[in-house]
Each structure stands twice: as C-alpha cells, then as structure tokens.
Coordinates of C-alpha atoms in Angstrom, one line a residue:
X206 CA -47.8 -53.2 1.1
X207 CA -48.3 -49.5 0.9
X208 CA -46.7 -47.9 -2.0
X209 CA -44.4 -44.9 -1.9
X210 CA -47.0 -42.4 -3.2
X211 CA -49.5 -43.2 -0.4
X212 CA -46.8 -42.8 2.2
X213 CA -45.8 -39.4 0.8
X214 CA -49.3 -38.2 0.9
X215 CA -49.5 -39.2 4.6
X216 CA -46.3 -37.2 5.2
X217 CA -47.7 -34.4 3.4
X218 CA -50.9 -34.4 5.5
X219 CA -48.9 -34.5 8.7
X220 CA -46.7 -31.6 7.7
X221 CA -49.3 -29.4 5.9
X222 CA -52.7 -30.5 7.5
X223 CA -55.9 -29.5 5.8
X224 CA -58.1 -26.8 7.2
X225 CA -60.0 -27.7 10.4
X226 CA -63.7 -28.0 10.3
X227 CA -65.8 -24.9 11.5
X228 CA -66.9 -26.5 14.8
X229 CA -63.3 -27.5 15.6
X230 CA -61.5 -25.7 18.5
X231 CA -57.9 -24.6 17.7
X232 CA -55.3 -26.0 19.9
X233 CA -53.6 -22.7 20.6
X234 CA -56.0 -19.7 20.5
X235 CA -53.4 -17.1 21.3
X236 CA -51.1 -17.9 18.3
X237 CA -51.7 -16.1 15.1
X238 CA -51.7 -18.5 12.3
X239 CA -50.2 -17.6 8.9
X240 CA -52.3 -18.1 5.7
X241 CA -51.2 -21.1 3.7
X242 CA -49.7 -20.6 0.3
X243 CA -48.4 -22.7 -2.5
X244 CA -44.8 -22.0 -1.4
X245 CA -45.5 -23.6 2.0
X246 CA -46.4 -27.0 0.4
X247 CA -43.2 -28.8 -0.6
X248 CA -45.2 -31.5 -2.3
X249 CA -47.1 -29.4 -4.8
X250 CA -48.0 -31.8 -7.6
X251 CA -46.3 -30.7 -10.8
X252 CA -45.3 -33.3 -13.4
X253 CA -44.5 -36.9 -12.6
X254 CA -43.7 -38.0 -9.0
X255 CA -40.0 -38.7 -9.5
X256 CA -39.3 -35.3 -11.0
X257 CA -41.2 -33.6 -8.4
X258 CA -39.4 -35.3 -5.5
X259 CA -36.0 -34.5 -7.0
X260 CA -36.7 -30.9 -7.7
X261 CA -38.0 -30.3 -4.2
X262 CA -35.2 -32.1 -2.5
X263 CA -32.6 -29.9 -4.2
X264 CA -34.3 -26.5 -3.8
X265 CA -35.5 -26.8 -0.4
X266 CA -32.3 -25.6 1.1
X267 CA -32.2 -22.7 -1.2
X268 CA -35.6 -21.6 -0.1
X269 CA -34.7 -21.8 3.5
X270 CA -31.5 -19.7 3.0
X271 CA -33.3 -17.2 0.8
X272 CA -36.1 -17.0 3.6
X273 CA -33.5 -16.4 6.3
X274 CA -31.8 -13.7 4.2
X275 CA -35.2 -11.9 3.7
X276 CA -35.9 -12.0 7.4
X277 CA -32.5 -10.6 8.2
X278 CA -32.7 -7.4 6.1
X279 CA -32.7 -4.2 8.0
X280 CA -34.1 -0.9 6.7
X281 CA -30.9 1.3 6.5
X282 CA -29.6 3.7 3.8
X283 CA -28.9 2.0 0.5
X284 CA -25.5 3.6 0.6
X285 CA -24.4 1.1 3.3
X286 CA -24.8 -2.6 2.7
X287 CA -27.3 -4.0 5.2
X288 CA -25.6 -7.3 5.7
X289 CA -22.3 -5.6 6.8
X290 CA -24.1 -3.9 9.6
X291 CA -25.4 -7.3 10.9
X292 CA -21.9 -8.4 11.7
X293 CA -21.9 -6.8 15.1
X294 CA -25.1 -8.5 16.4
X295 CA -26.7 -11.9 16.0
X296 CA -30.1 -11.7 14.3
X297 CA -32.9 -12.8 16.5
X298 CA -36.0 -14.9 15.2
X299 CA -39.4 -14.6 16.5
X300 CA -41.7 -17.7 17.4
X301 CA -43.2 -17.7 13.8
X302 CA -39.8 -17.8 12.2
X303 CA -38.5 -20.5 14.4
X304 CA -41.5 -22.7 13.8
X305 CA -41.2 -22.1 10.1
X306 CA -37.6 -23.0 10.0
X307 CA -38.1 -26.1 12.1
X308 CA -40.9 -27.2 9.8
X309 CA -38.7 -26.9 6.8
X310 CA -35.9 -28.9 8.3
X311 CA -38.3 -31.6 9.4
X312 CA -39.7 -31.7 5.8
X313 CA -36.2 -32.2 4.4
X314 CA -35.1 -34.9 6.9
X315 CA -38.5 -36.9 6.6
X316 CA -38.5 -36.8 2.8
X317 CA -35.0 -37.9 2.4
X318 CA -35.3 -40.7 4.9
X319 CA -38.7 -42.0 3.5
X320 CA -37.3 -41.7 -0.1
X321 CA -34.2 -43.8 0.8
X322 CA -36.3 -46.5 2.6
X323 CA -38.9 -46.9 -0.2
X324 CA -36.5 -46.9 -3.0
X325 CA -34.4 -49.6 -1.4
X326 CA -37.6 -51.8 -1.1
X327 CA -38.5 -51.6 -4.8
X328 CA -37.1 -53.9 -7.5
X329 CA -33.8 -53.2 -9.0
X330 CA -35.2 -51.9 -12.4
X331 CA -37.7 -49.6 -10.8
X332 CA -35.1 -48.4 -8.4
X333 CA -32.6 -47.5 -11.2
X334 CA -35.3 -45.7 -13.1
X335 CA -36.4 -43.6 -10.1
X336 CA -32.8 -42.7 -9.1
X337 CA -32.1 -41.6 -12.7
X338 CA -35.1 -39.3 -12.5
X339 CA -34.0 -37.8 -9.3
X340 CA -30.5 -37.3 -10.7
X341 CA -32.0 -35.5 -13.8
X342 CA -34.0 -33.4 -11.4
X343 CA -30.9 -32.5 -9.5
X344 CA -29.2 -31.3 -12.7
X345 CA -32.3 -29.5 -14.1
X346 CA -34.4 -28.2 -11.1
X347 CA -38.0 -27.4 -11.8
X348 CA -39.0 -23.8 -12.3
X349 CA -37.7 -23.1 -15.8
X350 CA -34.8 -20.9 -17.0
X351 CA -36.0 -17.8 -15.2
X352 CA -35.9 -19.6 -11.8
X353 CA -32.4 -20.9 -12.6
X354 CA -31.2 -17.4 -13.6
X355 CA -32.7 -16.1 -10.3
X356 CA -30.7 -18.7 -8.5
X357 CA -27.4 -17.7 -10.3
X358 CA -28.1 -14.0 -9.5
X359 CA -28.6 -15.1 -5.9
X360 CA -25.2 -16.9 -5.9
X361 CA -23.6 -13.8 -7.3
X362 CA -25.2 -11.7 -4.6
X363 CA -23.8 -14.1 -1.9
X364 CA -20.3 -13.6 -3.4
X365 CA -20.7 -9.9 -3.4
X366 CA -21.9 -10.1 0.3
X367 CA -18.8 -12.1 1.2
X368 CA -16.7 -9.4 -0.3
X369 CA -18.6 -6.7 1.5
X370 CA -18.3 -8.6 4.8
X371 CA -14.5 -8.1 4.7
X372 CA -15.0 -4.2 5.2
X373 CA -14.3 -3.2 8.7
X374 CA -17.1 -1.7 10.7
X375 CA -15.3 1.6 11.2
X376 CA -14.9 2.0 7.5
X377 CA -18.6 1.5 7.0
X378 CA -19.2 4.3 9.5
X379 CA -16.9 6.5 7.5
X380 CA -18.8 5.7 4.3
X381 CA -22.0 6.4 5.9
X382 CA -20.8 9.8 7.1
X383 CA -19.7 10.5 3.6
X384 CA -23.1 9.7 2.3
X385 CA -24.7 12.2 4.8
X386 CA -22.3 14.9 3.3
X387 CA -23.4 14.1 -0.3
X388 CA -27.1 13.3 -0.3
X389 CA -27.1 12.4 -4.0
X390 CA -24.0 10.4 -3.9
X391 CA -25.7 7.1 -3.4
X392 CA -27.9 7.5 -6.5
X393 CA -24.8 7.6 -8.8
X394 CA -22.1 5.7 -6.9
X395 CA -21.9 2.6 -4.6
X396 CA -18.9 2.7 -2.2
X397 CA -17.2 -0.7 -1.8
X398 CA -14.1 -0.1 0.4
X399 CA -11.5 2.3 1.5
X400 CA -8.3 1.8 -0.5
X401 CA -6.1 4.7 0.6
X402 CA -5.7 7.5 3.2
X403 CA -3.3 10.4 3.5
X404 CA -2.7 13.7 5.3
X405 CA -5.1 15.6 3.0
X406 CA -7.5 13.0 1.5
X407 CA -9.0 9.6 1.6
X408 CA -9.7 7.4 -1.4
X409 CA -12.5 5.0 -1.7
X410 CA -13.3 2.3 -4.3
X411 CA -16.8 2.7 -5.8
X412 CA -19.1 1.4 -8.5
X413 CA -20.5 4.0 -11.0
X414 CA -24.2 3.5 -11.4
X415 CA -26.8 4.6 -13.9
X416 CA -24.2 5.3 -16.6
X417 CA -22.8 8.3 -14.6
X418 CA -19.3 7.4 -15.8
X419 CA -18.3 6.1 -19.2
X420 CA -14.7 4.9 -19.7
X421 CA -13.3 4.9 -23.3
X422 CA -9.9 3.3 -22.6
X423 CA -9.7 -0.4 -21.8
X424 CA -7.0 0.5 -19.2
X425 CA -9.7 2.0 -16.9
X426 CA -12.3 -0.5 -17.3
X427 CA -13.2 -2.9 -14.5
X428 CA -10.8 -5.9 -14.1
X429 CA -12.3 -9.2 -15.7
X430 CA -11.3 -11.2 -12.5
X431 CA -12.7 -11.0 -9.1
X432 CA -10.8 -12.6 -6.2
X433 CA -8.7 -14.4 -8.8
X434 CA -11.6 -16.3 -10.3
X435 CA -13.6 -15.6 -13.4
X436 CA -17.0 -13.9 -12.8
X437 CA -20.1 -16.0 -13.5
X438 CA -21.7 -13.1 -15.3
X439 CA -19.4 -13.1 -18.3
X440 CA -22.0 -11.9 -20.7
X441 CA -23.4 -9.0 -18.6
X442 CA -22.2 -5.4 -18.8
X443 CA -20.5 -4.4 -15.6
X444 CA -20.6 -0.9 -14.3
X445 CA -17.2 0.8 -14.3
X446 CA -15.2 0.9 -11.0
X447 CA -13.8 4.3 -10.1
X448 CA -11.9 5.8 -7.2
X449 CA -13.5 8.6 -5.1
X450 CA -11.0 10.9 -3.6
X451 CA -12.4 12.9 -0.6
X452 CA -10.4 16.0 -0.1
X453 CA -10.4 17.1 3.5
X454 CA -12.0 20.4 4.5
X455 CA -8.9 21.4 6.3
X456 CA -7.2 21.9 2.9
X457 CA -7.3 25.5 1.7
X458 CA -9.6 26.4 -1.3
X459 CA -6.5 27.3 -3.3
X460 CA -4.8 24.0 -2.8
X461 CA -7.9 22.1 -3.7
X462 CA -8.4 24.2 -6.9
X463 CA -4.7 23.7 -7.7
X464 CA -5.0 20.0 -7.5
X465 CA -8.2 19.7 -9.6
X466 CA -6.8 22.1 -12.2
X467 CA -3.7 20.1 -12.7
X468 CA -5.6 16.8 -12.8
X469 CA -7.8 18.3 -15.6
X470 CA -4.7 19.7 -17.4
X471 CA -2.8 16.4 -17.2
X472 CA -5.5 14.4 -19.1
X473 CA -4.5 12.5 -22.2
X474 CA -1.9 10.1 -20.9
X475 CA -2.2 6.4 -20.0
X476 CA 0.4 6.9 -17.3
X477 CA -1.5 9.6 -15.4
X478 CA -4.9 9.2 -13.8
X479 CA -7.3 11.6 -15.6
X480 CA -10.1 13.6 -13.8
X481 CA -13.5 12.1 -14.6
X482 CA -15.8 14.3 -12.6
X483 CA -15.9 16.5 -9.5
X484 CA -18.7 16.6 -6.9
X485 CA -19.2 19.4 -4.4
X486 CA -21.8 19.9 -1.6
X487 CA -21.1 22.9 0.7
X488 CA -17.5 22.6 1.9
X489 CA -17.1 18.9 0.8
X490 CA -15.3 18.1 -2.4
X491 CA -15.0 14.7 -4.2
X492 CA -12.8 14.0 -7.2
X493 CA -13.8 11.1 -9.3
X494 CA -10.8 9.2 -10.9
X495 CA -10.4 5.9 -12.7
X496 CA -9.7 2.8 -10.5
X497 CA -6.6 0.9 -11.6
X498 CA -6.1 -2.6 -10.2
X499 CA -2.5 -2.8 -8.8
X500 CA -0.4 -4.6 -6.4
X501 CA 1.2 -3.2 -3.2
X502 CA 4.8 -2.2 -3.6
X503 CA 5.9 -4.1 -0.5
X504 CA 4.4 -7.3 -2.0
X505 CA 6.8 -7.4 -5.1
X506 CA 9.8 -5.0 -4.6
X507 CA 11.9 -7.8 -3.2
X508 CA 11.0 -10.4 -5.8
X509 CA 11.1 -8.2 -8.9
X510 CA 13.9 -9.3 -11.2
X511 CA 16.0 -6.8 -13.1
X512 CA 13.9 -7.1 -16.1
X513 CA 10.9 -6.3 -14.0
X514 CA 12.7 -3.2 -12.5
X515 CA 13.4 -2.1 -16.1
X516 CA 9.7 -2.2 -16.9
X517 CA 8.6 -0.4 -13.7
X518 CA 11.1 2.4 -14.2
X519 CA 10.2 2.7 -17.9
X520 CA 6.5 3.3 -16.9
X521 CA 7.5 5.7 -14.2
X522 CA 9.8 7.8 -16.2
X523 CA 7.1 8.0 -19.0
X524 CA 4.7 9.4 -16.5
X525 CA 7.3 11.9 -15.3
X526 CA 8.1 12.8 -18.9
X527 CA 4.5 13.6 -19.6
X528 CA 3.9 15.9 -16.5
X529 CA 7.4 17.5 -16.8
X530 CA 6.7 18.5 -20.4
X531 CA 3.8 20.5 -19.0
X532 CA 6.1 22.2 -16.4
X533 CA 4.3 20.2 -13.5
X534 CA 6.3 19.1 -10.4
X535 CA 4.7 16.3 -8.6
X536 CA 6.7 16.8 -5.4
X537 CA 5.5 13.7 -3.6
X538 CA 6.8 10.9 -5.8
X539 CA 7.0 7.6 -4.0
X540 CA 5.9 3.9 -4.5
X541 CA 2.4 4.4 -3.1
X542 CA 1.7 7.3 -5.5
X543 CA 2.7 5.2 -8.5
X544 CA 0.2 2.3 -8.9
X545 CA 2.0 -0.6 -10.8
X546 CA 0.6 -3.9 -11.8
X547 CA 3.7 -6.3 -12.1
X548 CA 1.7 -8.9 -14.1
X549 CA 0.6 -6.3 -16.7
X550 CA 3.7 -4.2 -16.6
X551 CA 1.6 -1.0 -16.4
X552 CA 1.8 1.8 -13.9
X553 CA -0.2 4.9 -13.1
X554 CA 1.0 8.1 -11.4
X555 CA -1.6 9.4 -8.9
X556 CA -2.0 11.9 -6.1
X557 CA -1.2 15.5 -7.2
X558 CA -2.2 17.0 -3.9
X559 CA 1.3 18.6 -3.5
X560 CA 2.0 19.2 -7.2
X561 CA 2.6 22.6 -8.6
X562 CA 3.7 24.4 -11.6
X563 CA 7.4 25.1 -12.1
X564 CA 7.9 28.8 -11.8
X565 CA 10.1 30.7 -14.2
X566 CA 13.5 31.8 -12.7
X567 CA 14.5 34.4 -15.4
X568 CA 13.5 37.4 -13.5
X569 CA 14.1 37.3 -9.8
X570 CA 14.2 40.6 -8.0
X571 CA 13.7 39.2 -4.4
X572 CA 16.9 39.5 -2.3
X573 CA 16.0 36.1 -0.6
X574 CA 16.9 34.0 -3.8
X575 CA 18.9 30.9 -3.8
X576 CA 22.4 31.6 -5.3
X577 CA 22.1 28.4 -7.5
X578 CA 20.2 30.6 -10.0
X579 CA 23.5 32.4 -11.0
X580 CA 25.1 31.0 -14.0
X581 CA 28.5 31.5 -12.5
X582 CA 28.5 28.9 -9.8
X583 CA 32.0 29.6 -8.6
X584 CA 31.1 33.0 -7.3
X585 CA 27.7 32.1 -6.2
X586 CA 28.7 31.3 -2.5
X587 CA 30.8 34.5 -2.3
X588 CA 27.9 36.7 -3.4
X589 CA 25.7 35.1 -1.0
X590 CA 28.0 35.4 2.0
X591 CA 28.7 39.1 1.1
X592 CA 24.9 39.7 1.1
X593 CA 24.7 38.2 4.6
X594 CA 27.6 40.5 5.8
X595 CA 29.5 37.9 7.7
X596 CA 32.0 39.2 10.4
X597 CA 32.7 36.6 12.8
X598 CA 30.5 33.6 13.5
X599 CA 26.8 34.6 13.7
X600 CA 25.7 38.1 14.6
X601 CA 24.0 38.5 18.0
X602 CA 21.0 40.1 16.3
X603 CA 20.7 38.4 13.0
X604 CA 19.2 40.7 10.5
X605 CA 19.2 38.3 7.6
X606 CA 15.9 37.6 6.0
X607 CA 14.8 34.0 6.4
X608 CA 14.7 31.8 3.4
X609 CA 11.3 30.6 2.6
X610 CA 11.0 27.6 0.2
X611 CA 8.6 24.8 -0.4
X612 CA 9.7 21.7 1.5
X613 CA 6.7 19.5 0.9
X614 CA 7.2 15.9 0.2
X615 CA 7.7 12.6 2.0
X616 CA 10.7 12.0 4.2
X617 CA 13.4 9.8 2.5
X618 CA 12.3 10.9 -1.0
X619 CA 13.2 14.6 -1.0
X620 CA 16.1 16.0 -3.0
X621 CA 19.0 17.8 -1.4
X622 CA 17.8 21.2 -2.8
X623 CA 14.6 20.8 -0.9
X624 CA 16.5 20.0 2.4
X625 CA 18.6 23.1 1.8
X626 CA 15.5 25.3 1.2
X627 CA 16.3 26.1 -2.4
X628 CA 13.8 28.6 -3.8
X629 CA 14.6 27.6 -7.3
X630 CA 13.1 24.1 -7.2
X631 CA 12.5 22.5 -10.6
X632 CA 11.1 19.2 -12.1
X633 CA 14.5 17.7 -11.4
X634 CA 13.5 17.0 -7.7
X635 CA 11.1 14.3 -9.0
X636 CA 14.0 12.6 -10.8
X637 CA 15.8 12.3 -7.4
X638 CA 12.8 10.6 -5.9
X639 CA 12.5 8.3 -8.8
X640 CA 16.3 7.3 -8.2
X641 CA 15.4 6.6 -4.6
X642 CA 12.8 4.0 -5.8
X643 CA 15.3 2.4 -8.1
X644 CA 17.8 2.1 -5.3
X645 CA 15.1 0.5 -3.1
X646 CA 14.7 -2.2 -5.7
X647 CA 18.5 -2.9 -5.9
X648 CA 19.0 -3.0 -2.1
X649 CA 15.8 -4.9 -1.6
X650 CA 14.9 -2.5 1.3
X651 CA 12.0 -0.3 1.8
X652 CA 11.9 2.3 3.1
X653 CA 15.5 3.0 2.6
X654 CA 15.5 6.2 4.7
X655 CA 13.6 6.9 7.8
X656 CA 14.7 10.3 9.1
X657 CA 12.5 12.3 11.5
X658 CA 13.7 15.7 10.5
X659 CA 15.9 17.5 7.8
X660 CA 19.1 17.2 9.9
X661 CA 18.8 13.4 10.2
X662 CA 18.0 13.3 6.5
X663 CA 21.2 15.2 5.4
X664 CA 23.2 12.7 7.7
X665 CA 21.5 9.7 5.9
X666 CA 22.4 11.1 2.5
X667 CA 26.0 11.7 3.5
X668 CA 26.3 8.0 4.6
X669 CA 25.1 7.0 1.1
X670 CA 26.6 9.6 -1.3
X671 CA 29.6 10.8 0.8
X672 CA 30.1 14.1 2.9
X673 CA 32.1 15.8 0.2
X674 CA 29.2 15.6 -2.4
X675 CA 26.7 16.9 0.3
X676 CA 28.9 19.8 1.1
X677 CA 29.2 20.7 -2.7
X678 CA 25.4 20.7 -2.8
X679 CA 25.2 22.9 0.2
X680 CA 27.6 25.4 -1.4
X681 CA 25.5 25.5 -4.5
X682 CA 22.5 26.6 -2.5
X683 CA 24.5 29.1 -0.3
X684 CA 24.6 26.9 2.8
X685 CA 27.2 25.3 4.9
X686 CA 27.3 21.7 6.1
X687 CA 29.6 20.3 8.9
X688 CA 29.1 16.9 10.5
X689 CA 31.2 15.8 13.5
X690 CA 30.1 12.1 13.2
X691 CA 32.6 11.4 10.5
X692 CA 33.7 8.0 11.6
X693 CA 31.3 6.0 9.3
X694 CA 31.1 8.7 6.7
X695 CA 33.3 8.7 3.7
X696 CA 34.3 11.7 1.7
X697 CA 33.3 10.1 -1.6
X698 CA 30.3 7.8 -1.6
X699 CA 30.1 4.6 -3.7
X700 CA 26.7 3.5 -4.7
X701 CA 27.8 0.1 -5.7
X702 CA 29.4 -0.4 -2.2
X703 CA 26.1 0.6 -0.6
X704 CA 24.2 -2.0 -2.4
X705 CA 26.7 -4.7 -1.8
X706 CA 26.8 -3.9 2.0
X707 CA 23.0 -4.1 2.1
X708 CA 22.7 -7.5 0.2
X709 CA 25.7 -9.2 1.8
X710 CA 24.5 -8.3 5.3
X711 CA 21.2 -9.8 4.6
X712 CA 22.6 -12.9 2.9
X713 CA 25.0 -13.6 5.9
X714 CA 22.6 -12.7 8.8
X715 CA 19.1 -13.3 7.6
X716 CA 19.7 -15.8 4.9
X717 CA 18.5 -15.6 1.2
X718 CA 16.5 -18.3 -0.6
X719 CA 18.4 -20.0 -3.4
X720 CA 15.9 -18.8 -6.0
X721 CA 16.0 -15.2 -4.7
X722 CA 16.8 -12.4 -7.3
X723 CA 19.3 -11.1 -4.8
X724 CA 21.8 -13.7 -6.2
X725 CA 21.5 -12.0 -9.6
X726 CA 23.0 -8.8 -8.1
X727 CA 25.5 -10.4 -5.9
X728 CA 26.9 -12.5 -8.9
X729 CA 28.1 -9.3 -10.7
X730 CA 29.9 -7.7 -7.6
X731 CA 33.6 -8.1 -7.0
X732 CA 35.0 -9.4 -3.7
X733 CA 35.4 -5.9 -2.1
X734 CA 31.9 -5.0 -3.3
X735 CA 33.0 -1.7 -4.7
X736 CA 32.5 -2.6 -8.3
X737 CA 31.1 -5.0 -10.8
X738 CA 32.8 -7.7 -12.7
X739 CA 32.1 -9.0 -16.2
X740 CA 31.2 -12.7 -16.2
X741 CA 33.4 -15.3 -18.1
X742 CA 32.4 -18.3 -20.1
X743 CA 33.6 -20.6 -17.4
X744 CA 30.9 -19.3 -15.1
X745 CA 28.3 -20.6 -17.4
X746 CA 26.2 -23.6 -16.0
X747 CA 23.1 -25.6 -16.6
X748 CA 21.0 -23.0 -14.7
X749 CA 22.4 -20.0 -16.6
X750 CA 24.1 -19.8 -19.9
X751 CA 26.9 -17.3 -20.7
X752 CA 24.5 -15.1 -22.7
X753 CA 22.1 -14.9 -19.8
X754 CA 25.0 -14.0 -17.4
X755 CA 26.1 -11.2 -19.8
X756 CA 22.5 -10.0 -20.1
X757 CA 22.3 -9.8 -16.3
X758 CA 25.7 -8.0 -16.1
X759 CA 24.7 -5.4 -18.7
X760 CA 21.3 -4.7 -17.1
X761 CA 22.8 -4.1 -13.7
X762 CA 25.6 -1.9 -15.3
X763 CA 23.1 0.2 -17.1
X764 CA 20.9 0.4 -14.0
X765 CA 23.7 1.8 -11.9
X766 CA 24.4 4.2 -14.7
X767 CA 20.7 5.4 -14.6
X768 CA 20.9 5.8 -10.8
X769 CA 24.0 7.9 -11.0
X770 CA 22.2 10.2 -13.4
X771 CA 19.3 10.5 -11.0
X772 CA 21.6 11.3 -8.0
X773 CA 23.7 14.3 -9.4
X774 CA 23.8 16.9 -6.6
X775 CA 23.5 19.7 -9.0
X776 CA 19.9 19.8 -10.3
X777 CA 21.0 21.4 -13.5
X778 CA 23.3 18.4 -14.3
X779 CA 20.8 15.9 -13.1
X780 CA 19.3 14.0 -16.1
X781 CA 15.7 14.7 -17.2
X782 CA 13.0 12.1 -17.7
X783 CA 13.4 12.3 -21.5
X784 CA 17.1 11.8 -21.3
X785 CA 16.8 8.8 -18.9
X786 CA 14.4 7.1 -21.4
X787 CA 17.1 7.2 -24.0
X788 CA 19.6 5.5 -21.8
X789 CA 20.9 2.0 -22.8
X790 CA 19.0 0.5 -19.9
X791 CA 15.8 0.8 -21.9
X792 CA 17.1 -0.1 -25.3
X793 CA 15.1 -3.3 -25.4
X794 CA 11.8 -1.7 -24.5
X795 CA 12.0 1.1 -27.1
X796 CA 10.5 -1.0 -29.8
X797 CA 8.8 -3.6 -27.5
X798 CA 7.2 -1.7 -24.7
X799 CA 4.0 -3.8 -24.3
X800 CA 5.6 -7.1 -23.0
X801 CA 4.1 -8.5 -19.9
X802 CA 6.4 -8.8 -16.9
X803 CA 5.3 -11.6 -14.7
X804 CA 6.8 -12.3 -11.3

C-alpha cells in the first residue's frame, strides 16, 4: 500500500508540475506563464513532514487573503485610504488571478482530504502522533517570530480597515478635497473621520504622524481602548490622536484671528482644549486641537443620576470659571460644545468661534447704550423713554437710533439680555446657558426650547419663568413686553412645577421604566407638583434606606437652588461661576473631585 508521503508527492507533481522538456509543445501558446517561485509551492520541504503539513494547512488561507489584498490595492493619494474607495465597486480579477486563486483552493481541499484519509488508515499510535504534530504546527506556525509578528500586524491592519470602511464615501471626498488644499497635510496627519460640523467650521479626527504633536498631559493622550476592546499592540507607542478644525473661508479674517488668539490665551486648563498648532495655506486655516474621547449628550442625559449631574455641572462650571477669570465670554455654551465622558467624569469646553472678550462698561459715551448700565435701576427706564421722546404710540417717522448688539448664540440657550439686544453683555450670559443644560437634565428633555425667532423665544421663556419676570427683565434693558396669549402663562413661574409637569406627563403617557432615574425626582415632589417634600423614615425600604432618601432629597433641593441662581433675570444679580462652585450642591466634590461617575 502506498504510504502517505508518496501520495503527497503525486499531489505535488499534479499541482506544481515540473518544467516541460525543450521539445515539448505547450498546450496554450497564447497564455503568458508566470515564473515559478518558492511561494507557489505549498509543499516546500522544511523540517519533518508532519510539521510541514500542519504549517501549510494553517497559513494557506492567510496567503490567499494577503494575495487578494495586494491585488486590490489602487494607486491613490495616501491621504485617503485605498480600501475605502473600493466600497463603491467590486474588484475584477484577470485570468491569471482567477487561475491562481482556483489553484490555491484546490490545493487546500486536496491536501485536507488526502490527509484525513491517510491518517485514518494508519495505526492508532501513529495517528495520534501525527495529529499531535499537526496540532503543534497549528499553534506554532512555521516561519519564525518575524513571520508571526507580521501576521499580527496584518490582523491589526484588518481591524483598522474595518474601522475605515465605516466612513461614508462623501466624507472621504471631503477629506480628499482638504488634502488638496493642504499639500503637506498628509505627511504629518492622517485623517480618520469627521466628528463634527457647524456653521463656521468642520472638525475631523486625525492621527499625528512623525512626532509632529507631543502631548504632555495624559488627558489628551490616545484612549487605550478601541471599539471597547483592548488593542493587541499594547507595548507599541501610538501616535497621538488630535482634532483638526477646518475654519471655513467664509469667516472673516478678524473672526478667525479672534478665535485662534483666544484659544492660545486660554491654554493651561484641563477643562479647556488648548491650541496645539495652526496650519495655513492660502485662504485655508486649520486649527490643531487635542482629541478628547467623549459620549454624545443624547446618549446619557436621560439616564444620568443626580450624582452624575453633579459631576457634569462641576466640570462645566470649572471650565466657565477659568475662561471668565480671563474676561472671555463663550457665547455659545451648549451640550455639543462641552465634551463629557460620563465614565471618567471629565469634561472639556470647546468651540470658541463666537467667543469674545468682555468689554469694559465704565466709560460709555454712545447714546445707544442699554439703560441697565445705570446703577440706579429705578430711573433707568424713565431716562431711556425720555431719550426716545415718546408722545403717543410710535412716531410716524421714527428718528430713534437702532440698537445694535451681539445676538450670537444657539436658540434655546440665549439669555434674556441677548434677546432684548442689551449692549452691556457680560460673562453672566454663559451662566444662563449652563442653567438651561441643568434644567434639561432634570426635565429629561433635550432640546428644551425650539423657537425659530426671538419673539417665540421670549414666549417660551415666559411659559417657564412667568410673564412678570420677563417684563421686569425687559424694563431693565429699556424695552417693553406685552403678550396677549396669557391663558397658559402665569405671572410668576415655578421651576419645580415645570419639572413636575414634564416628568409626570411622560410617566403617565409614555411610561417610565421601574429603574429609571426619573423616579428619583418624582419621589421628592409633593402632590401638586409645586414643591419638594422631605422624606420620612417610614418611606425607607429594602431598595432605598432612609439615608439614601435624604441624600437624594438634599441633592435635588440644592440643584434647584443652583438653577434659581443661574436664572436670575438681572445679570448683575445672577451668580458667577466661582459663586456657584461654592454652593452646597458641590460640597461633597470639593475635597473629592476625581471620583469616577459611571452610568
């Protein structure tokens, strides 16, 4: 009976025949034959036969995959990943490629079938020995450590390709255009994906190459996890991940300079993204910022407990305290501009495109000045009305100078002084925006306001805070406010009643899970929903002790106190960021601010 080795040699001869004699006539004279190499012979004799068979059986699929990947490469700019551009079309193989792939598949099938048949015919002892050799070969493939390291690199490249395949084709086109605007950009940075887009800019996630960026703080270093799994290259040094902010050419040069200057000036805080570098080519400007791994606000704002809200607001007001001490108004504070990681409990303030320095209001000589500057608020409105020279209603030809003020910001987050076109806007308007974020947490609703213009925005504020308070704010800034839709508007708003109405409506109509944090807020409200009630020892249960109920009650009570301080209609009486950080709501974080808050 033929042994297995002679059979394998016959298979080898059939798959990789020897060279024909000189006088032989080739079967197909029109086909160009490829020169044979050692890589074409899957039965190259190295070591003993059992180890050779096992190693070839395991690595043959990897060779075929690698061969197909090499054939699919396209000569494109290195700035755009070639494999991403192949998503829109199926790669075509020529005749030589198809013959080669078919030959490899036949080798694999024939070898496996022959091996199984011959091993089954051998004695039990020899069969066990041969199978053990094959198993050892599967665990330790031939080729040495260098080949195994190359295979690991190949697997890592496959994982990176899978991540890159998720990038939409239109985003790849945008990144390709960006490379054309910056010829040297691809040498120092590798764009990965688009992570944000606004009115004046677009932000991309990129990898800094060739040591172009060095990050000192661990906060800005690349995250150790990728797709929620540990990276295989734990010992290798990774290039830092940065954020590339492309500022549109439609922005004025003064606005671009103002943003870059403020970013440079605000360096030195872990709560504000520092400016790492600036690239400019003709009219294109790129700002290089650290990339901070964070979660989308919509993914956690409904599930964040009051302790998590406390940590979020603590980080937010620390960032505001830092920029306000430098007399900088952010003007566009909203959840998308505060990158927060609920698992680390860390936040970062970004996007200073609308930020500006707070101007001094000591020496105003312009007649078109908001009366809120006057120290005597009681006579402010009278002075302003006298200056306008009112007779009866509005004059036919109004000679009053129009009031010009900065109204920049995002709808729903602008303070009343911005809506009333106050010319004396201070850092306190950021405090109002921070209060809106806190109210969104309590009501579990985002966005809380959705007004198309300033008139509807004032109507929405009157529904929350009451018409009387809005009219007082209008008088402070020399304006009048009258609303004829007063059926659903109360004179004095109640913030607790607003929160209770939102949560109870959702609980009765949409349903709330039993483990939802909404029940923590509903448990401290009274029956009417216009106040909070202290828990009693009789309310304690196995799920919540009396101490936990009291802790929950105090946290909500202090949170409402914080919100009332943020929503004062008079900017001068509104609390500052430093004053808010000293409130009882943050007392447990003063000496222990590094605790992790996990959802």
